[in-house]
Tab-separated table of C-alpha atoms and ligand atoms in Angstrom:
chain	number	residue	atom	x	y	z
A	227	UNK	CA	61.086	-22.126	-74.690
A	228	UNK	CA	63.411	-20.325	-71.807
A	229	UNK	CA	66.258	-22.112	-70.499
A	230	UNK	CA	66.947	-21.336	-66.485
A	231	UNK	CA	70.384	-21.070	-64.343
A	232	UNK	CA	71.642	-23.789	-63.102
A	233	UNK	CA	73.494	-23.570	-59.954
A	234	UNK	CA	75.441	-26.348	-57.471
A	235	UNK	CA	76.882	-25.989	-54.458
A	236	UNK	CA	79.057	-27.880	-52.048
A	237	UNK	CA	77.537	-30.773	-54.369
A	238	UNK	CA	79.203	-33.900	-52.976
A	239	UNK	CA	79.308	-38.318	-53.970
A	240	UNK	CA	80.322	-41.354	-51.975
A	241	UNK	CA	79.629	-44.354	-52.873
A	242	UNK	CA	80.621	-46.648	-50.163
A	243	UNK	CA	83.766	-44.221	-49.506
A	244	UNK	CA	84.679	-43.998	-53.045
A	245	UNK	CA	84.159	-40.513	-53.444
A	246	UNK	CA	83.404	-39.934	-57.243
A	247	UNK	CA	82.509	-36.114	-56.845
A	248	UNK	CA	84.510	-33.735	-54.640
A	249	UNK	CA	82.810	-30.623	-53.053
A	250	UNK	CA	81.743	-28.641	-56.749
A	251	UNK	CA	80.433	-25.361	-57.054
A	252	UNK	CA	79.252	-24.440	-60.183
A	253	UNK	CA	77.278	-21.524	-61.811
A	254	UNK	CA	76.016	-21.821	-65.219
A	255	UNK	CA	73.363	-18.805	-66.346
A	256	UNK	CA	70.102	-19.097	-67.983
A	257	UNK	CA	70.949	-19.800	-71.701
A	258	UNK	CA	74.372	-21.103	-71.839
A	259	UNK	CA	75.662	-24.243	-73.572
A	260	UNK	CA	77.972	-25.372	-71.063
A	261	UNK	CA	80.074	-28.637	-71.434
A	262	UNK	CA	81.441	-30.850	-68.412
A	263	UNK	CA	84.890	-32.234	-70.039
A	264	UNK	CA	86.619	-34.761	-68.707
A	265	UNK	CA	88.591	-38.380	-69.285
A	266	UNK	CA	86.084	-41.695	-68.739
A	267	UNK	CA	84.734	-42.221	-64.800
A	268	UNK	CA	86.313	-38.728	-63.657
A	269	UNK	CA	82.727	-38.103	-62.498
A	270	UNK	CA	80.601	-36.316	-64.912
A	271	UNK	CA	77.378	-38.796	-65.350
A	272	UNK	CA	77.264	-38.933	-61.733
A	273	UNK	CA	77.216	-34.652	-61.509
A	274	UNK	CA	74.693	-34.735	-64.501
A	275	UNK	CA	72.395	-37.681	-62.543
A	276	UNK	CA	72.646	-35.279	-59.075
A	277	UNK	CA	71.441	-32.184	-61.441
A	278	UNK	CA	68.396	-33.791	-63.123
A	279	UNK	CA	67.435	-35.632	-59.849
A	280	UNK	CA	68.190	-39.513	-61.060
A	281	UNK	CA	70.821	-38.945	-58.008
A	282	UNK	CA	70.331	-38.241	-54.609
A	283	UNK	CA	73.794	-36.333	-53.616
A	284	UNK	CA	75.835	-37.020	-50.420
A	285	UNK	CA	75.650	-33.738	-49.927
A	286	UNK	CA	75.297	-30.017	-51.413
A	287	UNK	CA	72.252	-27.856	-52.978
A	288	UNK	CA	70.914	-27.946	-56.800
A	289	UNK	CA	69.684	-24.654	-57.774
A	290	UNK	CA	67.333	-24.251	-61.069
A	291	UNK	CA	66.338	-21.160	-61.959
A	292	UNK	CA	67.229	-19.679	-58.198
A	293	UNK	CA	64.807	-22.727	-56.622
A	294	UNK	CA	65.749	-25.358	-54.708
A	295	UNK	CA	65.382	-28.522	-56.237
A	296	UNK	CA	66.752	-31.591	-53.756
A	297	UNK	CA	63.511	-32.275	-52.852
A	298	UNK	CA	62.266	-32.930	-56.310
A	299	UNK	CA	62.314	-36.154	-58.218
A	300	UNK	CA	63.645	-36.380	-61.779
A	301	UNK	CA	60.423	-36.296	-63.508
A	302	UNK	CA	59.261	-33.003	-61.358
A	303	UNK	CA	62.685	-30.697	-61.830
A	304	UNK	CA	62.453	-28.432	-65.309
A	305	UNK	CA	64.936	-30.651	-66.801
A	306	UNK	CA	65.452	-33.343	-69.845
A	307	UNK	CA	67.966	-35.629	-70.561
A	308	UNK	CA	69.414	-37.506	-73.449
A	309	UNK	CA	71.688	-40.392	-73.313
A	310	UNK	CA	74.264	-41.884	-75.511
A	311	UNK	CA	71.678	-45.231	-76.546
A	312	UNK	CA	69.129	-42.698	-76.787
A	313	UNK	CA	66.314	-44.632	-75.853
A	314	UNK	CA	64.283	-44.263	-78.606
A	315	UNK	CA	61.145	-46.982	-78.894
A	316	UNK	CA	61.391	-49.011	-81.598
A	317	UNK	CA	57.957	-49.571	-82.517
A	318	UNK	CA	56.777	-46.404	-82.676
A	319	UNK	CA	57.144	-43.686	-85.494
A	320	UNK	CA	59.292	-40.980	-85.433
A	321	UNK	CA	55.586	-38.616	-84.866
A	322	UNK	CA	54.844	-41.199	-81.710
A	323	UNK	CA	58.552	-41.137	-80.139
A	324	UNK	CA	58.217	-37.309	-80.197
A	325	UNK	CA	54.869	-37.001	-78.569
A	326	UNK	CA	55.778	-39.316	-76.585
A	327	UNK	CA	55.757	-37.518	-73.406
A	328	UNK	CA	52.918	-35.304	-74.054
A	329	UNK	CA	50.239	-37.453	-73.173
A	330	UNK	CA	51.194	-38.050	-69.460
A	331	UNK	CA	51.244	-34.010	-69.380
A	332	UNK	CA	47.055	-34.363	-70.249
A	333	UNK	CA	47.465	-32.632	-74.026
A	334	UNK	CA	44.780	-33.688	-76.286
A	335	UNK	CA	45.759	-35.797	-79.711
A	336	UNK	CA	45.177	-33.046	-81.792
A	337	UNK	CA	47.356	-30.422	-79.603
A	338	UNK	CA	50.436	-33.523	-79.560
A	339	UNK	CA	50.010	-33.733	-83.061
A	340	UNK	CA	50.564	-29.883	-83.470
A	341	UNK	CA	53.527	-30.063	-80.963
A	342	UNK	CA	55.126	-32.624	-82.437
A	343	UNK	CA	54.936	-31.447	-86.533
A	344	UNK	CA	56.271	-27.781	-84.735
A	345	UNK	CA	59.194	-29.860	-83.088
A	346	UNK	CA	60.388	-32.492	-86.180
A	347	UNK	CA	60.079	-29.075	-88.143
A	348	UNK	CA	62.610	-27.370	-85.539
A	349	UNK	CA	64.818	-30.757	-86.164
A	350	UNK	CA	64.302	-30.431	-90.031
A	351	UNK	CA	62.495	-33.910	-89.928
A	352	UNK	CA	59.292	-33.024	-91.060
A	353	UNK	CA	59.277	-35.113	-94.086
A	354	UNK	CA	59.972	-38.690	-91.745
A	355	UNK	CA	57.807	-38.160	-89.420
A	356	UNK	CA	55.351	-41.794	-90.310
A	357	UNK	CA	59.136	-43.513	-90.695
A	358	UNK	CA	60.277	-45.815	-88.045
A	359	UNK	CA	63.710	-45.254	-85.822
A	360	UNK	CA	65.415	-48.098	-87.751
A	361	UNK	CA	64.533	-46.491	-90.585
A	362	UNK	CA	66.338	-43.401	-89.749
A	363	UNK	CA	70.418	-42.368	-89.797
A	364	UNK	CA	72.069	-42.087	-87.102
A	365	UNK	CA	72.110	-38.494	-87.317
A	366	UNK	CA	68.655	-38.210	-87.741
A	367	UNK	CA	67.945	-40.402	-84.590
A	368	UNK	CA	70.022	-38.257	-82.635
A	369	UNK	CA	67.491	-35.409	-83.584
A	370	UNK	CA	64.531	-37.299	-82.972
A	371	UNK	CA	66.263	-37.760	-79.770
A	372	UNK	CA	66.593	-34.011	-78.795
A	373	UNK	CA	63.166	-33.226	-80.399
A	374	UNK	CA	61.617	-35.913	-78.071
A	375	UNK	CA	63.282	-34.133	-74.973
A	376	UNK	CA	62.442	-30.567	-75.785
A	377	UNK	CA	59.028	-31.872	-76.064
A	378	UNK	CA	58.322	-31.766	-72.671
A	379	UNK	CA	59.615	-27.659	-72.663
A	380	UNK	CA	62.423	-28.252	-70.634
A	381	UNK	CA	64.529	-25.292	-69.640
A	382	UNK	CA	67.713	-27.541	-68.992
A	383	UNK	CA	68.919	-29.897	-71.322
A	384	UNK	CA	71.176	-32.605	-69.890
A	385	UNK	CA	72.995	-34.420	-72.691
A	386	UNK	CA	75.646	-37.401	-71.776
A	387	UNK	CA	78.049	-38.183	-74.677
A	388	UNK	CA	74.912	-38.045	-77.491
A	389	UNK	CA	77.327	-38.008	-80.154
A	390	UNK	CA	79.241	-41.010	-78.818
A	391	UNK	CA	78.010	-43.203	-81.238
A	392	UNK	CA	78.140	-41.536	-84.614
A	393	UNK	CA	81.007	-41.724	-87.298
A	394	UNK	CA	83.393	-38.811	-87.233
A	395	UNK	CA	81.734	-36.804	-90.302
A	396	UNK	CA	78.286	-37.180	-88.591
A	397	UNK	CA	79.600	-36.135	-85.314
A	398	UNK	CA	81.169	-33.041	-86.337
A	399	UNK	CA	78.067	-32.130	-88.542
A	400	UNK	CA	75.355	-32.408	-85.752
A	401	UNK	CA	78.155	-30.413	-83.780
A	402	UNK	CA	76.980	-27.411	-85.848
A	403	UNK	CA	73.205	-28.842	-85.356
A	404	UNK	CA	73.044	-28.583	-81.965
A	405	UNK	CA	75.002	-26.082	-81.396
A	406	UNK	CA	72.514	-23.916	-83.565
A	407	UNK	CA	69.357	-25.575	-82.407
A	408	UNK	CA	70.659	-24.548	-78.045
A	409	UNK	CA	70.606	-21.147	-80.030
A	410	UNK	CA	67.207	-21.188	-81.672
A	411	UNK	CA	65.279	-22.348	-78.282
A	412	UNK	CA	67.422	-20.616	-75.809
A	413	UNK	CA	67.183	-23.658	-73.278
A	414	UNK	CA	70.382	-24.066	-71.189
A	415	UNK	CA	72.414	-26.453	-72.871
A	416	UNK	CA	74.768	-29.184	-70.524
A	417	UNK	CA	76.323	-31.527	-72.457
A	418	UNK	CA	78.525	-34.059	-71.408
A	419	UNK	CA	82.071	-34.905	-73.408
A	420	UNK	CA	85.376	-36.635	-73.177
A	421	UNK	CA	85.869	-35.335	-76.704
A	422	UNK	CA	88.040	-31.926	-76.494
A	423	UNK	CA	86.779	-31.221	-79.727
A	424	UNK	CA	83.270	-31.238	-79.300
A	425	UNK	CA	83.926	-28.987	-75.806
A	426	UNK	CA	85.305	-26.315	-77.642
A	427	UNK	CA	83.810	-26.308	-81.053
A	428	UNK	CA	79.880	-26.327	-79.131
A	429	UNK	CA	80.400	-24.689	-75.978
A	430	UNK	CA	80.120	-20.957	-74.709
A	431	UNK	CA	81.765	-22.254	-71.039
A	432	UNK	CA	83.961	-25.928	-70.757
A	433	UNK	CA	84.131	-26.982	-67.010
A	434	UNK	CA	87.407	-29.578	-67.577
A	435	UNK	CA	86.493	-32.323	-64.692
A	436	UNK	CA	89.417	-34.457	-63.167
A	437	UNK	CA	88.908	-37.156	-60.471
A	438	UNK	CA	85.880	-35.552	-59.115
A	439	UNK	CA	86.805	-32.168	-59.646
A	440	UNK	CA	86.073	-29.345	-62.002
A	441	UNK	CA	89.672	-27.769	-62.293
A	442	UNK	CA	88.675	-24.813	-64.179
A	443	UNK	CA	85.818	-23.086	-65.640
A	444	UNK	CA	86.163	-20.988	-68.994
A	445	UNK	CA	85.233	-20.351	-72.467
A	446	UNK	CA	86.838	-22.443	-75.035
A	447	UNK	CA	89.706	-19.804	-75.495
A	448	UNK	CA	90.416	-19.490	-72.102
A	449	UNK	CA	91.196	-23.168	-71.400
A	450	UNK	CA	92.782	-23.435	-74.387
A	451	UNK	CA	95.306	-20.154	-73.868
A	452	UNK	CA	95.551	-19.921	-70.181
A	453	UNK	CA	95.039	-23.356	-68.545
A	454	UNK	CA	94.708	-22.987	-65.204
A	455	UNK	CA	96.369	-26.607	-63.890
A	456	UNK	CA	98.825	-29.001	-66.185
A	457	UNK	CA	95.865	-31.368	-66.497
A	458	UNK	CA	94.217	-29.268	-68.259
A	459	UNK	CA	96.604	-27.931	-70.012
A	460	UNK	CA	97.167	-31.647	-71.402
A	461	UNK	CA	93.370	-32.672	-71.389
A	462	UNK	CA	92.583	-29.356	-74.179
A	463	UNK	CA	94.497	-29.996	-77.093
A	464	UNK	CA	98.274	-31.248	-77.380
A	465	UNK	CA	100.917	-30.097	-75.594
A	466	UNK	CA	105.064	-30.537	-75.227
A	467	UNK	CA	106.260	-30.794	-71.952
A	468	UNK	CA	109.827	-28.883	-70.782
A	469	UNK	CA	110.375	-29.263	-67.126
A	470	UNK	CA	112.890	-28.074	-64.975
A	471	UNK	CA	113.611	-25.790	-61.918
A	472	UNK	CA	112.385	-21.945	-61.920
A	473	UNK	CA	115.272	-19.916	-62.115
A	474	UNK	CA	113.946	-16.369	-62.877
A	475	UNK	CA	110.245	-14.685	-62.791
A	476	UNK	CA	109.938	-11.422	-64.310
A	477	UNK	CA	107.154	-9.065	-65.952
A	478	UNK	CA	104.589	-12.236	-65.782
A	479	UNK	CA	107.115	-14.582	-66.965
A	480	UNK	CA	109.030	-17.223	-65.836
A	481	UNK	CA	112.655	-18.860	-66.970
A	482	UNK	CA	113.396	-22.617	-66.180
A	483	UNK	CA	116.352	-24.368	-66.477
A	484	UNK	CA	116.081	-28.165	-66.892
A	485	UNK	CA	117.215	-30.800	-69.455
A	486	UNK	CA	118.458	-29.500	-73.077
A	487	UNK	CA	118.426	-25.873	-72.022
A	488	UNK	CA	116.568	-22.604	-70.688
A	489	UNK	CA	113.083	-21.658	-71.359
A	490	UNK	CA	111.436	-18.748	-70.892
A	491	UNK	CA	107.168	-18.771	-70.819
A	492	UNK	CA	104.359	-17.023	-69.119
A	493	UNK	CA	103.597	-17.503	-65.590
A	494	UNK	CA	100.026	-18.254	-65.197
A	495	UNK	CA	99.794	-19.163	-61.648
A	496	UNK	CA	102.338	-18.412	-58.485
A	497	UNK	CA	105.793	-19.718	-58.805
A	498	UNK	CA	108.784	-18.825	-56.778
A	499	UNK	CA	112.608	-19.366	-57.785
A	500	UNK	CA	113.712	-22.754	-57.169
A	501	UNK	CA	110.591	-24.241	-57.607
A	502	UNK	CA	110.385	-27.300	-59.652
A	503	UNK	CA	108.013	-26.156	-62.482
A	504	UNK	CA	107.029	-27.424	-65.918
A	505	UNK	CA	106.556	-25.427	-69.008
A	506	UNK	CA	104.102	-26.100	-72.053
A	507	UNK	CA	103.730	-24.866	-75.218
A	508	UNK	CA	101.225	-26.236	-78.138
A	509	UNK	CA	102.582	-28.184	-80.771
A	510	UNK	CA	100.655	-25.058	-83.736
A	511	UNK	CA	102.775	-23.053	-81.622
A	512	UNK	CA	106.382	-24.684	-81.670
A	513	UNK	CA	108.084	-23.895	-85.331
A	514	UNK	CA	111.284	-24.532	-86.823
A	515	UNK	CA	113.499	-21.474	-86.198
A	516	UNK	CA	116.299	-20.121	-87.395
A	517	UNK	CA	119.498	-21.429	-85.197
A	518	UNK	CA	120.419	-17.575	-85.135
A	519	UNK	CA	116.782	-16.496	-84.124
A	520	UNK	CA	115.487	-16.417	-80.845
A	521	UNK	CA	116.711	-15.589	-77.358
A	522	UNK	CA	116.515	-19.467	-75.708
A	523	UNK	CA	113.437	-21.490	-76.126
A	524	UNK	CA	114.995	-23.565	-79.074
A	525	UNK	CA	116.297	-26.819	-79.629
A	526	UNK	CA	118.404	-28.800	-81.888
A	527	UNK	CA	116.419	-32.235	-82.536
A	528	UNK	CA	116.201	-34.975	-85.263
A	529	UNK	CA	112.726	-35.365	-87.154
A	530	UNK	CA	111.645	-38.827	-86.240
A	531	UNK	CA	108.269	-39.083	-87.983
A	532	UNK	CA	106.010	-37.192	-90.194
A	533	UNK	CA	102.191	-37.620	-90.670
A	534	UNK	CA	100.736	-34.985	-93.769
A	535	UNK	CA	97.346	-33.990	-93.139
A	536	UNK	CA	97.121	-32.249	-96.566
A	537	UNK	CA	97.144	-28.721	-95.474
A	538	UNK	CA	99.127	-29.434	-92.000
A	539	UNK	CA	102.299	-31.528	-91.830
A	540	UNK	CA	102.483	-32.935	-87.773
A	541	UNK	CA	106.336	-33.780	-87.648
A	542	UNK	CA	107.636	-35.467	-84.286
A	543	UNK	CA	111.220	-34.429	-83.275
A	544	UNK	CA	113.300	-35.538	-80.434
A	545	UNK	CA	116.317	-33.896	-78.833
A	546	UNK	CA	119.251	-35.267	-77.559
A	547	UNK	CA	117.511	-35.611	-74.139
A	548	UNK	CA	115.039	-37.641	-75.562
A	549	UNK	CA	112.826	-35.310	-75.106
A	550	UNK	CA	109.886	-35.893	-77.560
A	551	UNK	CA	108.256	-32.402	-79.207
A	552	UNK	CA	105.836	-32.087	-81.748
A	553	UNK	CA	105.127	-29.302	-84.770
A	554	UNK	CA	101.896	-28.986	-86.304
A	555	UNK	CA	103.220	-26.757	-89.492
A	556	UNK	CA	101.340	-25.428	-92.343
A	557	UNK	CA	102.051	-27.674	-95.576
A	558	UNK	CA	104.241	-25.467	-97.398
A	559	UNK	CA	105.706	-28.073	-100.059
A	560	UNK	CA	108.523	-28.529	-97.928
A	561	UNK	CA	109.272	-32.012	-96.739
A	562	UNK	CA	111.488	-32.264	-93.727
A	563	UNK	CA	112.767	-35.817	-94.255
A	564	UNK	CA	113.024	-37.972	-91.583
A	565	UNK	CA	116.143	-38.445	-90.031
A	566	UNK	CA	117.305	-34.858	-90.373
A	567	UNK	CA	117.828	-31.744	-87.821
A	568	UNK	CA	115.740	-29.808	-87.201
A	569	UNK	CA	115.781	-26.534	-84.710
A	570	UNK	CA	112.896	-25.913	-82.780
A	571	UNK	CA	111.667	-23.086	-80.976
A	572	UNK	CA	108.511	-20.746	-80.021
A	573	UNK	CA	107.938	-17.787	-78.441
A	574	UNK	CA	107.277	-16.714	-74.750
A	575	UNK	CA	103.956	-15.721	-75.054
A	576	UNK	CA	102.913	-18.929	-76.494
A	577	UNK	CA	104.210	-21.177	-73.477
A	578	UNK	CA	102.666	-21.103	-69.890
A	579	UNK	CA	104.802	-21.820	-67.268
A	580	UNK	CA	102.918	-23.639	-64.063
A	581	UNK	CA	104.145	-25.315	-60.793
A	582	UNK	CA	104.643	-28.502	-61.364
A	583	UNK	CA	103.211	-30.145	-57.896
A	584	UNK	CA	99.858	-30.267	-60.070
A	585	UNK	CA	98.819	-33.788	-59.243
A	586	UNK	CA	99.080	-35.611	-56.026
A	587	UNK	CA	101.968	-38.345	-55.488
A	588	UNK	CA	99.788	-41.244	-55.805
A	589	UNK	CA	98.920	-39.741	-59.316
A	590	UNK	CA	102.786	-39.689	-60.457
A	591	UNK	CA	103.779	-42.600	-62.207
A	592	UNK	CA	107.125	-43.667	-60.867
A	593	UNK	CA	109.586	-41.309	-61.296
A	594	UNK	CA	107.842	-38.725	-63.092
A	595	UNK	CA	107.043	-35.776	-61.347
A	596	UNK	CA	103.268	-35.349	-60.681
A	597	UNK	CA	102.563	-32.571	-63.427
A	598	UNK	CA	103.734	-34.403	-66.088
A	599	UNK	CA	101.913	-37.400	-65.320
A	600	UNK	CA	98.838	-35.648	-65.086
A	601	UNK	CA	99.748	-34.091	-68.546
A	602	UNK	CA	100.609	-37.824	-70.029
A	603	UNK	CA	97.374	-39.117	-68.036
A	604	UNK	CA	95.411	-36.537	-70.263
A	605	UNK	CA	96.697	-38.541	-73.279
A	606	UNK	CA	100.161	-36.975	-73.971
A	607	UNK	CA	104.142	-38.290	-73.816
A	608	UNK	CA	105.601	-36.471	-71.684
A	609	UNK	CA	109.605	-36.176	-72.411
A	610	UNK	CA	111.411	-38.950	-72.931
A	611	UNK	CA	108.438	-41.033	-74.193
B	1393	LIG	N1	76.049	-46.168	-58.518
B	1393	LIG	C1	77.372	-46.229	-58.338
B	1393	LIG	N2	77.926	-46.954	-57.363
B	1393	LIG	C2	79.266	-46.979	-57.172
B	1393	LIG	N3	80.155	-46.300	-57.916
B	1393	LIG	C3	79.665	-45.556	-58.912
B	1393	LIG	C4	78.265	-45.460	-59.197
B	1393	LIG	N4	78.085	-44.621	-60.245
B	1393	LIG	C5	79.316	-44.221	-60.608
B	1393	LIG	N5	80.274	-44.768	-59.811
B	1393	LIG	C6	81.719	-44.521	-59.904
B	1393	LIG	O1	81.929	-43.131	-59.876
B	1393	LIG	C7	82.973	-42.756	-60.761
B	1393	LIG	C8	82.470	-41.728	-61.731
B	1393	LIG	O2	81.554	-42.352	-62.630
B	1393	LIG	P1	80.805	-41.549	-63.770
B	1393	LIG	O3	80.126	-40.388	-63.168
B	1393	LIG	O4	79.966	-42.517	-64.511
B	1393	LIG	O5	82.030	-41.056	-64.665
B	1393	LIG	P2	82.064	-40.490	-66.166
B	1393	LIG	O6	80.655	-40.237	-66.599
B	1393	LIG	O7	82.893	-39.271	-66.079
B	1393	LIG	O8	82.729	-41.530	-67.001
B	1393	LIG	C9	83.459	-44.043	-61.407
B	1393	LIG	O9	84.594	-44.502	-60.733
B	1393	LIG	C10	82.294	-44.975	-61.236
B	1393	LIG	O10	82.734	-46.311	-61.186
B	1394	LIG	MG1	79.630	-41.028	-68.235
């Protein structure tokens, strides 16, 4: 199998003046497993539908493998797709489901047969094949699932939320699994998530999707490290939220000045002085400090809560501000009671420092300024939660 590029431009959808995808250009190269990230109805079914021609777009080009494909119905473009209810037939065994598709492609029974053994073998199901999907895991119906699309030699694999469905354990496990098995065929993987997780753990490239927009493209460590907007920043992991007015940039980083003190972090996009700005810095990244230590960016707060994960210990802290801030710290026996102080801090080069007119006004929740909405939209309290 070969995967192809996959390439969209200007791609555009209304529905009845609801526009659910913005103008997107996107490149992804032959081989990649690339994952659209975003929080529910932000867009990315609709951008999947568009790519593997269930979709007619508003407007823009689909590209596969350098060809034009807007012309071509689903059925016609190199493409497969799995969805989260999988679809598999009931009725038929595992064998049947995966040579399913083979027949309408004129393959004799003998050469389906031989296809299908090669592909349960691929998904390590060999031994069910005469089984039944109800017979089946869930995990193991997810890879009669994929086996039953790559059937058909697609060279782009479309997956929306597969994984949806499965306990935690089995998720992360079939993580691995198809992570490895986009390896072994070399297709071009595009798999569909709200689940940060799964986006970073899987993918070589993340596009992180917001209201119809892709707001960055990057490997896992890129949006992770250098986020390029605030909802990002707070869509990709955890994040506490300082915000305040820019009061100094120098050498690539920035100093505000805003409730409970002065901060100092790296600029990642253009600021200017005066500029109302917010500053962000990952909760594995915020310690306890040393009152002495440090030159700004720390904190005197209270520890109001503390969750042991066995070899983490998440504490939640809140200054006098109200400001909430959270430490993921390595379990090192100690217990940090709650109730008592607790001085936080971090370094500069673990804190990006953005502008904070992220969102637009209609995004803001009343009287927060847009940025930190966005960040508490992407599942976070911002201060004084
Ligand atoms: N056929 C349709 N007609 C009208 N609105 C639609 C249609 N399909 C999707 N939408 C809207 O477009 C937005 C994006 O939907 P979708 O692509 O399914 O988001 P996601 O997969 O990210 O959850 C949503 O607001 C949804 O209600
Ligand atoms: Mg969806």
């Amino acid at each position: 199998m070969d995967g192809k590029s996959v390439e969209l431009s200007g791609v555009t959808m209304v529905f009845d003046g609801f526009t659910a995808v913005s103008p997107t250009d996107l490149s992804i190269p032959a081989g990649e497993f690339h994952s659209i990230l975003g929080p529910s109805g932000c867009g990315k079914t609709t951008l999947l539908r568009i790519l593997s021609g269930f979709q007619r777009p508003s407007g823009g080009q689909v590209l596969i493998g350098g060809e034009p494909v807007n012309h071509l119905p689903a059925n016609r473009r190199p493409t497969a797709m799995i969805f989260q209810s999988l679809a598999l037939f009931p009725r038929m065994s595992v064998r049947e489901n995966v040579a399913f598709g083979l027949e309408a492609r004129g393959m004799s029974k003998r050469e389906r047969s031989r296809k299908a053994e090669e592909l349960l073998a691929l998904v390590a199901l060999e031994a069910h094949a005469d089984k039944r999907p109800d017979q089946l895991s869930g995990g193991q119906r997810q890879r009669v699932a994929v086996a039953r699309a790559l059937a058909v030699e697609p060279a782009v694999l479309c997956l929306d939320e597969p994984l949806s469905a499965l306990d935690l354990k089995l998720r992360q496990h079939m993580r691995t699994e198809l992570r490895a098995l986009q390896k072994r065929t070399g297709v071009t993987f595009i798999y569909i998530t709200h689940d940060q997780g799964e986006a970073l753990t899987m993918s070589d490239r993340i596009s992180v999707m917001n209201r119809g927009r892709i707001e960055q493209v990057g490997t896992p460590t890129e949006v992770y490290d250098a986020p390029a907007t605030p909802f990002v920043a707070g869509f990709v992991g955890e994040q506490n939220v300082f915000s305040g007015k820019v009061t100094g940039i120098e050498n690539g980083f920035a100093k505000i000045a805003g409730p409970g003190g002065t901060f100092t972090g790296r600029a990642t996009r253009e600021l200017s002085v005066g500029e109302h700005a917010v500053l962000m810095v990952r909760p594995e990244r915020t310690g306890l400090v040393d009152a002495t230590t440090l030159n700004g960016n720390r904190l005197s707060t209270r520890v109001e809560g503390r969750e042991l994960e066995g070899p983490y210990l998440n504490l939640v802290t809140r200054d006098a501000t109200g400001r909430r801030i959270v430490l993921h710290l390595a379990n090192d026996g100690r217990q940090h009671p709650t109730g008592g102080d607790a001085v936080i801090g971090f370094m500069p080069d673990d804190a990006v420092v953005m502008p904070a007119a992220g969102g637009t006004p209609e995004n803001g929740a009343a009287g927060m300024p847009a940025a930190e909405a966005a960040v508490a939209e992407a599942g976070l309290a911002p201060m004084g939660a």
